[in-house]
mmCIF file of C-alpha atoms in Angstrom:
data_model
loop_
_atom_site.group_PDB
_atom_site.id
_atom_site.type_symbol
_atom_site.label_atom_id
_atom_site.label_comp_id
_atom_site.label_asym_id
_atom_site.label_seq_id
_atom_site.Cartn_x
_atom_site.Cartn_y
_atom_site.Cartn_z
ATOM 1 C CA MET A 1 -107.149 -132.067 32.128
ATOM 2 C CA THR A 2 -109.066 -133.362 28.813
ATOM 3 C CA GLU A 3 -111.919 -132.074 27.775
ATOM 4 C CA SER A 4 -114.913 -133.486 27.728
ATOM 5 C CA PRO A 5 -116.623 -134.156 24.438
ATOM 6 C CA ASN A 6 -119.764 -133.944 26.034
ATOM 7 C CA LEU A 7 -121.989 -131.256 26.472
ATOM 8 C CA VAL A 8 -122.016 -131.031 30.155
ATOM 9 C CA ALA A 9 -119.486 -128.430 30.848
ATOM 10 C CA PHE A 10 -118.863 -126.811 34.292
ATOM 11 C CA THR A 11 -119.631 -122.376 34.234
ATOM 12 C CA PRO A 12 -116.050 -121.362 33.528
ATOM 13 C CA GLU A 13 -116.020 -120.032 37.620
ATOM 14 C CA ARG A 14 -117.125 -123.704 38.641
ATOM 15 C CA LEU A 15 -114.350 -124.778 36.104
ATOM 16 C CA GLU A 16 -111.620 -122.486 38.346
ATOM 17 C CA GLN A 17 -113.378 -123.606 41.525
ATOM 18 C CA VAL A 18 -112.052 -127.435 40.158
ATOM 19 C CA LYS A 19 -108.695 -126.504 38.913
ATOM 20 C CA GLU A 20 -107.654 -125.171 42.129
ATOM 21 C CA ILE A 21 -109.688 -128.306 43.900
ATOM 22 C CA ILE A 22 -107.297 -130.617 41.381
ATOM 23 C CA ALA A 23 -103.870 -128.074 42.472
ATOM 24 C CA ARG A 24 -104.378 -128.908 45.884
ATOM 25 C CA TYR A 25 -103.090 -132.782 44.708
ATOM 26 C CA PRO A 26 -99.639 -133.832 44.039
ATOM 27 C CA GLU A 27 -99.045 -134.744 40.301
ATOM 28 C CA GLY A 28 -100.210 -137.954 39.456
ATOM 29 C CA ARG A 29 -102.528 -138.230 42.333
ATOM 30 C CA GLN A 30 -105.935 -135.955 40.659
ATOM 31 C CA LYS A 31 -108.256 -138.519 41.663
ATOM 32 C CA SER A 32 -107.672 -138.076 45.531
ATOM 33 C CA ALA A 33 -110.163 -134.480 44.194
ATOM 34 C CA LEU A 34 -112.972 -136.632 43.370
ATOM 35 C CA LEU A 35 -114.473 -136.367 46.411
ATOM 36 C CA PRO A 36 -114.773 -131.636 46.506
ATOM 37 C CA VAL A 37 -115.247 -131.904 42.505
ATOM 38 C CA LEU A 38 -118.257 -134.177 42.595
ATOM 39 C CA HIS A 39 -119.462 -131.801 45.119
ATOM 40 C CA VAL A 40 -118.883 -128.757 43.415
ATOM 41 C CA ALA A 41 -120.652 -130.937 40.252
ATOM 42 C CA GLN A 42 -123.505 -131.883 42.523
ATOM 43 C CA GLU A 43 -123.831 -127.916 42.773
ATOM 44 C CA GLN A 44 -124.383 -126.644 39.572
ATOM 45 C CA TRP A 45 -127.051 -129.603 38.897
ATOM 46 C CA GLY A 46 -128.403 -130.727 41.515
ATOM 47 C CA TRP A 47 -127.172 -134.093 41.164
ATOM 48 C CA VAL A 48 -124.476 -136.501 39.685
ATOM 49 C CA SER A 49 -125.852 -137.845 36.574
ATOM 50 C CA SER A 50 -123.569 -140.191 34.416
ATOM 51 C CA GLU A 51 -123.082 -137.469 31.742
ATOM 52 C CA VAL A 52 -121.583 -135.779 34.607
ATOM 53 C CA MET A 53 -119.769 -138.129 36.291
ATOM 54 C CA ASP A 54 -117.515 -139.234 32.930
ATOM 55 C CA TYR A 55 -117.532 -134.993 32.831
ATOM 56 C CA VAL A 56 -115.406 -135.182 35.915
ATOM 57 C CA ALA A 57 -113.583 -138.675 35.220
ATOM 58 C CA GLY A 58 -111.951 -136.427 32.165
ATOM 59 C CA LEU A 59 -111.436 -133.527 34.222
ATOM 60 C CA LEU A 60 -109.226 -136.026 36.674
ATOM 61 C CA ASN A 61 -107.597 -138.182 33.472
ATOM 62 C CA ILE A 62 -108.903 -141.032 35.225
ATOM 63 C CA GLN A 63 -111.523 -144.057 34.324
ATOM 64 C CA PRO A 64 -115.557 -143.380 34.495
ATOM 65 C CA VAL A 65 -115.984 -146.576 37.069
ATOM 66 C CA GLU A 66 -113.608 -144.458 38.957
ATOM 67 C CA VAL A 67 -116.173 -141.682 39.441
ATOM 68 C CA TYR A 68 -119.315 -144.181 39.772
ATOM 69 C CA GLU A 69 -118.056 -146.320 42.743
ATOM 70 C CA VAL A 70 -117.508 -143.329 44.616
ATOM 71 C CA ALA A 71 -120.885 -141.770 43.654
ATOM 72 C CA THR A 72 -122.756 -145.202 44.235
ATOM 73 C CA PHE A 73 -120.820 -145.223 47.349
ATOM 74 C CA TYR A 74 -121.461 -142.107 48.926
ATOM 75 C CA THR A 75 -125.371 -140.947 49.916
ATOM 76 C CA MET A 76 -124.864 -137.685 49.857
ATOM 77 C CA TYR A 77 -123.939 -137.024 46.010
ATOM 78 C CA HIS A 78 -127.680 -138.175 44.429
ATOM 79 C CA LEU A 79 -127.534 -139.618 41.142
ATOM 80 C CA ASP A 80 -131.154 -139.093 40.334
ATOM 81 C CA PRO A 81 -132.721 -135.457 40.290
ATOM 82 C CA VAL A 82 -133.471 -133.959 43.553
ATOM 83 C CA GLY A 83 -136.510 -131.722 45.184
ATOM 84 C CA LYS A 84 -134.690 -128.246 46.329
ATOM 85 C CA HIS A 85 -135.109 -129.966 49.664
ATOM 86 C CA VAL A 86 -133.589 -133.181 50.188
ATOM 87 C CA ILE A 87 -134.414 -134.551 53.261
ATOM 88 C CA GLU A 88 -131.889 -137.256 54.921
ATOM 89 C CA TYR A 89 -134.281 -139.093 57.610
ATOM 90 C CA CYS A 90 -131.709 -141.335 59.725
ATOM 91 C CA ARG A 91 -133.466 -144.430 59.940
ATOM 92 C CA THR A 92 -131.780 -146.183 62.680
ATOM 93 C CA GLY A 93 -132.403 -148.148 66.037
ATOM 94 C CA PRO A 94 -131.599 -145.346 68.063
ATOM 95 C CA CYS A 95 -133.470 -142.532 65.990
ATOM 96 C CA CYS A 96 -136.596 -145.178 66.549
ATOM 97 C CA LEU A 97 -136.242 -145.606 69.997
ATOM 98 C CA MET A 98 -136.478 -142.169 70.212
ATOM 99 C CA GLY A 99 -139.985 -141.626 68.707
ATOM 100 C CA GLY A 100 -138.477 -141.624 64.536
ATOM 101 C CA GLU A 101 -141.339 -144.024 63.127
ATOM 102 C CA ASP A 102 -144.149 -141.833 64.518
ATOM 103 C CA VAL A 103 -142.281 -138.525 63.111
ATOM 104 C CA TYR A 104 -140.849 -140.115 59.606
ATOM 105 C CA GLY A 105 -144.643 -141.998 59.638
ATOM 106 C CA HIS A 106 -146.137 -138.745 60.155
ATOM 107 C CA LEU A 107 -143.086 -137.060 57.769
ATOM 108 C CA LYS A 108 -143.942 -139.120 55.177
ATOM 109 C CA LYS A 109 -147.595 -138.250 55.167
ATOM 110 C CA LYS A 110 -147.284 -134.996 55.532
ATOM 111 C CA LEU A 111 -145.514 -134.728 52.137
ATOM 112 C CA GLY A 112 -147.400 -137.340 50.280
ATOM 113 C CA ILE A 113 -144.692 -139.040 49.639
ATOM 114 C CA GLU A 114 -142.614 -142.203 50.214
ATOM 115 C CA ALA A 115 -138.884 -142.537 50.557
ATOM 116 C CA GLY A 116 -136.585 -142.075 47.421
ATOM 117 C CA GLU A 117 -140.064 -139.719 46.067
ATOM 118 C CA THR A 118 -140.079 -136.160 45.480
ATOM 119 C CA THR A 119 -142.792 -133.844 46.109
ATOM 120 C CA ALA A 120 -145.232 -132.523 42.994
ATOM 121 C CA ASP A 121 -144.046 -129.343 43.434
ATOM 122 C CA GLY A 122 -140.534 -130.231 43.235
ATOM 123 C CA LEU A 123 -138.970 -128.510 47.058
ATOM 124 C CA PHE A 124 -138.506 -131.856 49.270
ATOM 125 C CA THR A 125 -137.317 -135.229 48.227
ATOM 126 C CA LEU A 126 -137.254 -137.663 51.046
ATOM 127 C CA LYS A 127 -134.328 -140.085 51.354
ATOM 128 C CA GLU A 128 -133.786 -143.008 54.338
ATOM 129 C CA VAL A 129 -130.288 -142.332 55.880
ATOM 130 C CA GLU A 130 -128.049 -144.628 58.452
ATOM 131 C CA CYS A 131 -127.323 -143.682 61.417
ATOM 132 C CA LEU A 132 -126.095 -139.473 61.085
ATOM 133 C CA ALA A 133 -124.498 -139.616 64.930
ATOM 134 C CA ALA A 134 -126.786 -137.281 66.566
ATOM 135 C CA CYS A 135 -128.089 -140.712 68.296
ATOM 136 C CA GLY A 136 -128.879 -138.306 71.862
ATOM 137 C CA TRP A 137 -130.754 -135.631 69.534
ATOM 138 C CA GLY A 138 -133.414 -138.428 67.954
ATOM 139 C CA PRO A 139 -135.621 -137.989 65.986
ATOM 140 C CA VAL A 140 -133.392 -136.464 63.197
ATOM 141 C CA PHE A 141 -132.822 -135.410 59.534
ATOM 142 C CA GLN A 142 -130.860 -133.622 57.952
ATOM 143 C CA ILE A 143 -131.235 -130.793 54.768
ATOM 144 C CA ARG A 144 -128.184 -129.865 53.443
ATOM 145 C CA GLU A 145 -125.406 -129.268 56.122
ATOM 146 C CA GLN A 146 -127.869 -127.885 58.584
ATOM 147 C CA PHE A 147 -129.749 -130.816 61.398
ATOM 148 C CA TYR A 148 -132.957 -130.793 63.096
ATOM 149 C CA MET A 149 -132.805 -132.736 66.423
ATOM 150 C CA ASN A 150 -135.801 -134.216 68.655
ATOM 151 C CA LEU A 151 -138.345 -133.906 66.544
ATOM 152 C CA THR A 152 -141.693 -134.288 67.148
ATOM 153 C CA ASN A 153 -144.760 -134.252 64.483
ATOM 154 C CA GLU A 154 -145.471 -130.142 65.268
ATOM 155 C CA LYS A 155 -141.284 -129.219 64.736
ATOM 156 C CA VAL A 156 -142.227 -131.229 61.624
ATOM 157 C CA ASP A 157 -145.042 -128.995 60.851
ATOM 158 C CA GLN A 158 -143.056 -125.914 61.526
ATOM 159 C CA ILE A 159 -139.912 -126.909 59.268
ATOM 160 C CA ILE A 160 -142.216 -127.849 56.781
ATOM 161 C CA GLU A 161 -143.924 -125.004 56.170
ATOM 162 C CA ASP A 162 -140.775 -122.501 56.984
ATOM 163 C CA LEU A 163 -138.648 -124.427 53.595
ATOM 164 C CA SER A 164 -142.174 -124.518 51.997
ATOM 165 C CA LYS A 165 -142.286 -120.395 51.721
#
């Protein structure tokens, strides 16, 4: 691992975690650790900036563009600052057919934001995503690892209220 000249650095605990992740892979194959290391980075900073991507590239001894390619491909990595709760709302056909358009409209109105925006209080960011693989339970959104299924306007109101506390 080479050290980055940037001011970006993992905490000692997270750096130890990253070293353990890298050690899972054979010598010369440290790029295989990229996805889990990006998750650790996002846990620390809340999003993955270009400086963070450069830092990760240095730790893995790979080119920064290799990190950019991965981070920009997967929607699970946030490339801009986000709110405390990132609501990933499914916008595909099955959810729409099950009332998703109305529920999504209600959610946007309740939060006062559009897709890609964050509420003024920094609590919620709304992100449109492709299928969340819960087609039989739509409309659906996800916040971190938690799925919220069979959404109605009333359920959305309760979820937002609970998360606002």
